Amino acid sequence: MMIRRLITALAILSAAGGCASPGMPPGGPIDTEGPRIIAIAPDSGRVGVKPPEVVFKFDEVVSERPAGAPSLSALFLISPRDGGPKVDWHRSEVSVKPRRGWRSNTAYTITMLPGITDLRGNVRNTGKVTIFSTGAEIPTSRVAGIVFNWITGGVAQKGLIEARPLTDTTLVYVTASDSTGTFSFPNLPPGKYRLRGLIDDNNNQGLDPREAWDTTTVSLTDSARVELVAFAHDSVAPRLSDVVMRDSATLELLFDRAIDPNQRFTPASVDIKRSDSTVIAVSAVESGGGARDTSVVRAGPVPSRPVPSSSLIAKLSVPIRQATILRVRAIGIRSLDGVAKTTEKTATVDPNPPAAAPAAAPPSAPPSGGKAPPPPPPPPPPSSRKRVP
């Protein structure tokens, strides 16, 4: 009898528990957020520590092969830098350390760049910075600034900035620009530094041929702000690649690279002759555009230097009335690196180009739900037409 009562009580409790606590349905909400950092060891701001490594701990397993970066190590910067960082993946943790160990009495800034992803492909779009010192203090001097792409006039969103002390060439501090092109070295010792900002197109944290860069020198006591305008440096002068007639008295000279915006031009900068060597006088020569127009309101910051152009506008003293062959010489045109050269181009120009043929009208669409009407019958031959008396 007692056993029967116990079985009945257990059945009642089981049924009540099942009705009162249905539980979370299987699957749950879909994860659409990137990984979150829950801890960094050692804590930021620590002094007098020399950890075996710096560990970033996340709230979920992160991908060993992040999207948008060549490798996991490309998403971390150690400043000052001693070669590329050594980055190890441990599922929900990533450890970072220099390949040759931490220096003594040195303040380190470890930057995690945006781009960490989880196993579902969700991307963390913000970075993280942590600071510690193997010595007794962390310097408070600061250098901040912005990196521009000088050719486009826009900010450099893939900017890598290096700061090298002039008194110690073994140290290289590094940081990266954000989406607005701005950067900061928040904890540099006072002194003189050579700054170089480069547009790291391939994300390999180094300068490669044809990548744009710029340098400047700063004397740092408390804080300083700089502007870097990056462009691809080389020893090649601009070459005249084409001549285009804008109107009967205006020619645009196109070059294969940007022209020094500080160069001043006169009518003697361009020599124009017809095919029979007749000289065509030039009344004025000016930059073909690209300089910052202060009358136009642009979104975001713009460089203080004028944006360079890759063309010149030549105004003719006498208009050209018919198609003709011209031999145009651009004399002593300088590149952004100051390399000058005279080049020429032979081109045919026409102030009255033939008008383009009008485009054929598209066939009319058939009525909704029906077929297209048949074409009209051709007219009868002349012999079959009736004459009207």
Short mmCIF file of C-alpha atoms in Angstrom, two decimals:
data_model
loop_
_atom_site.label_atom_id
_atom_site.label_comp_id
_atom_site.label_asym_id
_atom_site.label_seq_id
_atom_site.Cartn_x
_atom_site.Cartn_y
_atom_site.Cartn_z
CA MET A 1 0.00 0.00 0.00
CA MET A 2 2.83 2.38 0.89
CA ILE A 3 4.65 1.60 -2.34
CA ARG A 4 1.50 2.27 -4.38
CA ARG A 5 1.07 5.70 -2.72
CA LEU A 6 4.73 6.59 -3.38
CA ILE A 7 4.46 5.70 -7.05
CA THR A 8 1.29 7.80 -7.37
CA ALA A 9 2.94 10.82 -5.69
CA LEU A 10 5.99 10.63 -7.94
CA ALA A 11 3.77 10.47 -11.04
CA ILE A 12 1.84 13.56 -9.90
CA LEU A 13 5.08 15.50 -9.20
CA SER A 14 6.53 14.52 -12.57
CA ALA A 15 3.42 15.64 -14.43
CA ALA A 16 3.30 18.95 -12.53
CA GLY A 17 6.97 19.64 -13.17
CA GLY A 18 6.59 18.92 -16.86
CA CYS A 19 3.69 21.36 -17.17
CA ALA A 20 5.23 24.14 -15.06
CA SER A 21 8.73 24.14 -16.67
CA PRO A 22 8.53 23.53 -20.39
CA GLY A 23 12.15 24.77 -20.80
CA MET A 24 13.90 26.60 -23.69
CA PRO A 25 12.97 25.30 -27.12
CA PRO A 26 15.83 23.62 -28.98
CA GLY A 27 18.08 25.78 -31.20
CA GLY A 28 17.69 29.17 -29.48
CA PRO A 29 18.24 32.59 -31.10
CA ILE A 30 20.64 32.87 -34.05
CA ASP A 31 24.03 34.39 -33.16
CA THR A 32 24.72 37.45 -35.34
CA GLU A 33 27.27 39.28 -33.14
CA GLY A 34 31.03 39.18 -33.42
CA PRO A 35 33.21 37.81 -30.60
CA ARG A 36 33.30 39.86 -27.37
CA ILE A 37 36.42 40.24 -25.23
CA ILE A 38 35.78 39.15 -21.65
CA ALA A 39 39.33 39.56 -20.28
CA ILE A 40 42.90 40.50 -21.21
CA ALA A 41 45.88 39.28 -19.21
CA PRO A 42 47.85 41.07 -17.90
CA ASP A 43 45.43 43.88 -17.09
CA SER A 44 45.96 47.11 -19.01
CA GLY A 45 48.01 49.69 -17.11
CA ARG A 46 50.18 47.20 -15.21
CA VAL A 47 53.84 48.12 -14.60
CA GLY A 48 56.84 46.03 -13.62
CA VAL A 49 55.56 42.90 -15.36
CA LYS A 50 57.09 40.69 -18.02
CA PRO A 51 54.41 38.13 -18.93
CA PRO A 52 55.18 35.09 -21.08
CA GLU A 53 52.45 36.35 -23.42
CA VAL A 54 49.43 38.66 -23.61
CA VAL A 55 46.17 36.69 -23.74
CA PHE A 56 42.90 37.95 -25.23
CA LYS A 57 39.95 35.92 -23.93
CA PHE A 58 36.67 35.85 -25.88
CA ASP A 59 33.13 34.77 -25.04
CA GLU A 60 33.17 32.14 -27.81
CA VAL A 61 35.49 30.20 -30.08
CA VAL A 62 37.10 32.48 -32.65
CA SER A 63 38.19 31.54 -36.14
CA GLU A 64 41.83 30.68 -36.74
CA ARG A 65 41.45 32.08 -40.26
CA PRO A 66 39.63 35.43 -39.98
CA ALA A 67 37.80 36.84 -42.98
CA GLY A 68 39.40 39.87 -44.60
CA ALA A 69 42.92 39.26 -43.25
CA PRO A 70 45.74 37.06 -44.59
CA SER A 71 46.26 35.48 -41.14
CA LEU A 72 45.36 35.82 -37.49
CA SER A 73 48.73 37.45 -36.77
CA ALA A 74 47.91 40.24 -39.24
CA LEU A 75 45.24 41.46 -36.79
CA PHE A 76 47.72 42.19 -33.96
CA LEU A 77 50.39 44.85 -33.51
CA ILE A 78 53.04 44.93 -30.78
CA SER A 79 54.60 48.36 -30.22
CA PRO A 80 57.55 48.73 -30.08
CA ARG A 81 57.91 46.13 -32.81
CA ASP A 82 60.67 43.55 -33.03
CA GLY A 83 59.69 41.73 -36.21
CA GLY A 84 56.26 40.23 -36.70
CA PRO A 85 54.33 39.16 -33.59
CA LYS A 86 53.98 35.51 -32.62
CA VAL A 87 50.25 34.81 -32.39
CA ASP A 88 48.81 31.48 -31.19
CA TRP A 89 45.17 30.34 -31.38
CA HIS A 90 43.57 28.47 -28.45
CA ARG A 91 39.90 28.25 -29.44
CA SER A 92 38.37 31.08 -27.34
CA GLU A 93 41.77 32.62 -26.48
CA VAL A 94 44.48 34.24 -28.60
CA SER A 95 47.97 34.75 -27.17
CA VAL A 96 50.39 37.37 -28.49
CA LYS A 97 54.10 37.89 -27.82
CA PRO A 98 57.21 39.24 -29.59
CA ARG A 99 59.42 36.67 -31.27
CA ARG A 100 62.54 37.81 -29.40
CA GLY A 101 60.97 38.45 -26.00
CA TRP A 102 60.00 41.59 -24.13
CA ARG A 103 62.55 44.38 -23.64
CA SER A 104 63.38 45.54 -20.15
CA ASN A 105 62.13 48.96 -18.94
CA THR A 106 59.85 49.34 -21.94
CA ALA A 107 56.20 50.31 -22.21
CA TYR A 108 54.31 48.09 -24.66
CA THR A 109 51.08 48.76 -26.54
CA ILE A 110 49.35 45.69 -28.00
CA THR A 111 46.66 46.48 -30.55
CA MET A 112 44.04 44.06 -31.77
CA LEU A 113 42.69 45.38 -35.08
CA PRO A 114 39.07 44.97 -36.24
CA GLY A 115 38.40 41.71 -38.07
CA ILE A 116 38.28 38.89 -35.50
CA THR A 117 35.54 36.45 -36.52
CA ASP A 118 33.73 33.58 -34.88
CA LEU A 119 33.03 30.16 -36.41
CA ARG A 120 29.76 31.43 -37.93
CA GLY A 121 31.57 34.21 -39.79
CA ASN A 122 30.37 37.05 -37.53
CA VAL A 123 33.01 39.80 -37.58
CA ARG A 124 34.12 41.98 -34.69
CA ASN A 125 34.23 45.47 -36.24
CA THR A 126 36.05 47.20 -33.38
CA GLY A 127 39.61 46.84 -32.16
CA LYS A 128 41.11 46.78 -28.69
CA VAL A 129 44.26 48.24 -27.13
CA THR A 130 46.03 47.15 -23.96
CA ILE A 131 49.15 48.69 -22.39
CA PHE A 132 51.68 47.48 -19.83
CA SER A 133 55.30 48.18 -18.95
CA THR A 134 58.20 45.90 -18.11
CA GLY A 135 59.66 48.88 -16.22
CA ALA A 136 58.44 51.07 -13.39
CA GLU A 137 56.31 53.53 -15.42
CA ILE A 138 54.31 54.12 -18.56
CA PRO A 139 55.16 57.34 -20.46
CA THR A 140 52.34 59.82 -21.08
CA SER A 141 53.69 61.77 -24.07
CA ARG A 142 51.43 61.46 -27.09
CA VAL A 143 51.55 61.81 -30.88
CA ALA A 144 48.28 61.84 -32.81
CA GLY A 145 47.42 62.60 -36.41
CA ILE A 146 45.76 61.58 -39.63
CA VAL A 147 46.92 59.80 -42.81
CA PHE A 148 45.56 60.82 -46.21
CA ASN A 149 45.78 59.24 -49.63
CA TRP A 150 47.18 62.30 -51.40
CA ILE A 151 46.16 61.19 -54.88
CA THR A 152 42.49 60.78 -54.02
CA GLY A 153 42.29 63.38 -51.27
CA GLY A 154 40.56 60.88 -48.98
CA VAL A 155 41.63 59.36 -45.67
CA ALA A 156 43.77 56.22 -45.54
CA GLN A 157 41.69 53.47 -43.93
CA LYS A 158 44.53 50.93 -44.12
CA GLY A 159 47.21 53.17 -42.71
CA LEU A 160 50.17 51.69 -40.83
CA ILE A 161 52.21 54.29 -38.93
CA GLU A 162 55.74 53.85 -37.61
CA ALA A 163 57.57 56.12 -35.13
CA ARG A 164 61.34 55.70 -34.94
CA PRO A 165 63.37 57.57 -32.29
CA LEU A 166 66.26 59.41 -33.92
CA THR A 167 68.51 58.43 -31.00
CA ASP A 168 67.71 54.69 -31.03
CA THR A 169 67.24 53.06 -34.43
CA THR A 170 66.54 49.67 -32.84
CA LEU A 171 63.11 50.83 -31.63
CA VAL A 172 60.11 50.99 -33.96
CA TYR A 173 56.75 51.96 -32.47
CA VAL A 174 53.74 51.04 -34.63
CA THR A 175 50.03 51.75 -34.74
CA ALA A 176 47.22 51.71 -37.31
CA SER A 177 44.73 54.28 -38.53
CA ASP A 178 41.01 53.78 -38.04
CA SER A 179 38.20 54.19 -40.57
CA THR A 180 38.57 57.99 -40.41
CA GLY A 181 42.32 57.88 -41.08
CA THR A 182 43.23 59.00 -37.55
CA PHE A 183 45.90 57.35 -35.40
CA SER A 184 47.54 57.78 -32.02
CA PHE A 185 50.71 56.85 -30.14
CA PRO A 186 49.44 57.43 -26.60
CA ASN A 187 52.51 56.37 -24.60
CA LEU A 188 55.77 57.47 -26.25
CA PRO A 189 58.81 58.65 -24.29
CA PRO A 190 59.72 62.30 -25.04
CA GLY A 191 62.22 62.82 -27.85
CA LYS A 192 62.59 63.32 -31.60
CA TYR A 193 60.85 60.83 -33.88
CA ARG A 194 60.74 60.09 -37.57
CA LEU A 195 57.16 59.16 -38.45
CA ARG A 196 56.22 57.20 -41.56
CA GLY A 197 52.65 56.53 -42.59
CA LEU A 198 51.97 53.99 -45.32
CA ILE A 199 48.84 52.61 -46.95
CA ASP A 200 49.18 48.88 -46.30
CA ASP A 201 47.10 47.59 -49.22
CA ASN A 202 48.00 43.92 -48.73
CA ASN A 203 47.82 43.96 -44.89
CA ASN A 204 51.31 42.53 -44.43
CA GLN A 205 52.41 45.27 -41.99
CA GLY A 206 55.28 46.37 -44.22
CA LEU A 207 56.09 48.71 -47.09
CA ASP A 208 56.01 47.11 -50.54
CA PRO A 209 56.85 48.60 -53.96
CA ARG A 210 54.16 50.94 -55.31
CA GLU A 211 52.51 51.34 -51.90
CA ALA A 212 51.91 54.94 -50.88
CA TRP A 213 53.76 56.51 -47.94
CA ASP A 214 54.84 59.80 -46.38
CA THR A 215 57.24 60.85 -43.62
CA THR A 216 57.67 63.70 -41.19
CA THR A 217 59.79 64.52 -38.12
CA VAL A 218 58.35 65.56 -34.77
CA SER A 219 59.93 66.77 -31.52
CA LEU A 220 57.83 65.35 -28.70
CA THR A 221 57.76 66.82 -25.21
CA ASP A 222 54.13 66.52 -24.14
CA SER A 223 51.87 66.06 -27.18
CA ALA A 224 52.05 66.64 -30.93
CA ARG A 225 49.76 66.36 -33.92
CA VAL A 226 50.85 65.58 -37.49
CA GLU A 227 49.39 65.15 -40.97
CA LEU A 228 50.74 62.59 -43.43
CA VAL A 229 49.84 62.64 -47.14
CA ALA A 230 50.83 59.31 -48.66
CA PHE A 231 51.65 58.67 -52.30
CA ALA A 232 53.66 56.09 -54.25
CA HIS A 233 57.26 57.32 -54.51
CA ASP A 234 59.45 56.60 -57.53
CA SER A 235 62.10 58.22 -59.72
CA VAL A 236 59.96 58.43 -62.88
CA ALA A 237 58.77 61.76 -64.28
CA PRO A 238 55.24 62.29 -65.63
CA ARG A 239 54.84 61.21 -69.27
CA LEU A 240 52.39 62.86 -71.64
CA SER A 241 50.00 60.07 -72.61
CA ASP A 242 47.16 61.77 -74.49
CA VAL A 243 45.83 65.10 -75.78
CA VAL A 244 42.09 65.79 -75.71
CA MET A 245 40.28 68.79 -77.24
CA ARG A 246 37.76 70.23 -74.79
CA ASP A 247 36.66 73.01 -77.15
CA SER A 248 38.12 74.79 -80.16
CA ALA A 249 40.49 76.85 -77.97
CA THR A 250 41.19 74.42 -75.11
CA LEU A 251 43.36 71.31 -74.95
CA GLU A 252 43.71 68.97 -71.98
CA LEU A 253 47.07 67.22 -71.65
CA LEU A 254 46.80 63.90 -69.81
CA PHE A 255 49.78 62.37 -67.97
CA ASP A 256 50.42 58.86 -66.66
CA ARG A 257 51.02 60.03 -63.08
CA ALA A 258 50.34 62.96 -60.77
CA ILE A 259 52.05 66.33 -61.24
CA ASP A 260 53.68 68.36 -58.46
CA PRO A 261 50.89 70.72 -57.31
CA ASN A 262 53.49 73.33 -56.30
CA GLN A 263 54.81 73.66 -59.85
CA ARG A 264 53.86 76.90 -61.58
CA PHE A 265 53.08 76.86 -65.31
CA THR A 266 53.38 79.49 -68.02
CA PRO A 267 52.59 79.47 -71.77
CA ALA A 268 56.21 78.41 -72.26
CA SER A 269 55.46 75.14 -70.41
CA VAL A 270 53.67 73.74 -73.48
CA ASP A 271 54.80 73.85 -77.12
CA ILE A 272 52.23 73.03 -79.82
CA LYS A 273 52.84 72.70 -83.56
CA ARG A 274 50.81 71.47 -86.50
CA SER A 275 52.07 68.66 -88.71
CA ASP A 276 53.62 71.27 -91.05
CA SER A 277 55.57 72.76 -88.08
CA THR A 278 53.32 75.81 -87.84
CA VAL A 279 53.36 77.05 -84.26
CA ILE A 280 50.06 77.36 -82.39
CA ALA A 281 50.41 80.04 -79.73
CA VAL A 282 49.44 79.19 -76.15
CA SER A 283 47.95 81.94 -74.00
CA ALA A 284 47.80 80.13 -70.62
CA VAL A 285 48.57 76.80 -68.93
CA GLU A 286 47.06 75.66 -65.64
CA SER A 287 46.50 72.53 -63.58
CA GLY A 288 43.77 70.29 -64.91
CA GLY A 289 41.99 69.91 -61.57
CA GLY A 290 42.33 67.93 -58.38
CA ALA A 291 43.15 70.91 -56.16
CA ARG A 292 40.82 71.18 -53.19
CA ASP A 293 37.80 73.33 -53.99
CA THR A 294 36.94 75.28 -50.83
CA SER A 295 33.52 76.14 -52.22
CA VAL A 296 32.46 72.48 -52.06
CA VAL A 297 31.56 70.98 -48.70
CA ARG A 298 33.04 67.48 -48.46
CA ALA A 299 32.14 64.78 -45.98
CA GLY A 300 35.02 63.99 -43.64
CA PRO A 301 38.47 65.56 -43.29
CA VAL A 302 40.53 66.75 -46.25
CA PRO A 303 44.31 67.28 -46.50
CA SER A 304 45.71 70.76 -46.02
CA ARG A 305 47.85 70.37 -49.16
CA PRO A 306 46.17 70.69 -52.58
CA VAL A 307 45.27 67.36 -54.15
CA PRO A 308 47.56 66.80 -57.17
CA SER A 309 46.27 66.54 -60.73
CA SER A 310 47.46 64.34 -63.58
CA SER A 311 46.53 66.76 -66.37
CA LEU A 312 47.17 70.29 -67.65
CA ILE A 313 44.81 72.68 -69.43
CA ALA A 314 46.33 74.64 -72.34
CA LYS A 315 44.42 77.68 -73.62
CA LEU A 316 45.10 78.52 -77.28
CA SER A 317 45.48 82.07 -78.56
CA VAL A 318 43.72 81.17 -81.82
CA PRO A 319 40.94 78.56 -81.99
CA ILE A 320 41.34 75.45 -84.12
CA ARG A 321 38.56 75.35 -86.74
CA GLN A 322 39.06 71.94 -88.34
CA ALA A 323 40.54 68.54 -87.65
CA THR A 324 44.31 68.65 -87.56
CA ILE A 325 47.36 66.71 -86.36
CA LEU A 326 49.24 68.32 -83.47
CA ARG A 327 52.65 67.66 -81.97
CA VAL A 328 52.45 68.69 -78.30
CA ARG A 329 55.48 69.01 -76.00
CA ALA A 330 55.12 69.33 -72.21
CA ILE A 331 58.32 70.94 -70.95
CA GLY A 332 59.91 70.16 -67.57
CA ILE A 333 56.84 68.71 -65.88
CA ARG A 334 57.65 67.54 -62.33
CA SER A 335 56.42 64.48 -60.43
CA LEU A 336 55.43 64.50 -56.78
CA ASP A 337 59.03 63.45 -56.01
CA GLY A 338 60.36 66.44 -57.96
CA VAL A 339 61.60 64.49 -61.00
CA ALA A 340 61.18 66.63 -64.13
CA LYS A 341 61.17 65.65 -67.81
CA THR A 342 60.05 66.94 -71.20
CA THR A 343 57.81 64.58 -73.15
CA GLU A 344 55.74 64.94 -76.32
CA LYS A 345 52.72 63.37 -77.97
CA THR A 346 51.30 63.48 -81.49
CA ALA A 347 47.52 63.51 -81.58
CA THR A 348 44.68 64.25 -84.00
CA VAL A 349 42.13 66.73 -82.66
CA ASP A 350 38.82 67.80 -84.14
CA PRO A 351 36.74 70.72 -82.84
CA ASN A 352 33.73 69.40 -84.79
CA PRO A 353 33.56 65.65 -84.20
CA PRO A 354 30.87 63.83 -86.19
CA ALA A 355 27.60 63.48 -84.33
CA ALA A 356 26.82 60.03 -83.03
CA ALA A 357 24.10 58.16 -84.89
CA PRO A 358 20.79 58.11 -82.98
CA ALA A 359 20.05 54.88 -81.24
CA ALA A 360 17.37 52.69 -82.80
CA ALA A 361 14.05 52.77 -80.98
CA PRO A 362 13.33 49.52 -79.13
CA PRO A 363 10.40 47.45 -80.47
CA SER A 364 7.10 48.16 -78.79
CA ALA A 365 5.98 45.65 -76.21
CA PRO A 366 2.99 43.43 -77.05
CA PRO A 367 -0.27 44.04 -75.20
CA SER A 368 -0.48 42.42 -71.80
CA GLY A 369 -1.45 38.76 -72.16
CA GLY A 370 -1.39 38.80 -75.98
CA LYS A 371 1.02 38.33 -78.85
CA ALA A 372 2.87 41.05 -80.71
CA PRO A 373 0.89 42.36 -83.73
CA PRO A 374 2.15 41.19 -87.14
CA PRO A 375 4.22 43.70 -89.17
CA PRO A 376 2.31 45.74 -91.80
CA PRO A 377 2.30 44.29 -95.36
CA PRO A 378 4.86 45.76 -97.76
CA PRO A 379 3.60 48.32 -100.31
CA PRO A 380 2.62 46.90 -103.76
CA PRO A 381 5.13 47.19 -106.59
CA PRO A 382 4.84 50.32 -108.76
CA SER A 383 3.32 48.41 -111.72
CA SER A 384 0.37 47.23 -109.65
CA ARG A 385 -0.57 50.65 -108.31
CA LYS A 386 -3.66 52.31 -109.79
CA ARG A 387 -3.30 55.69 -111.36
CA VAL A 388 -5.69 58.36 -110.25
CA PRO A 389 -7.20 60.17 -113.25
#
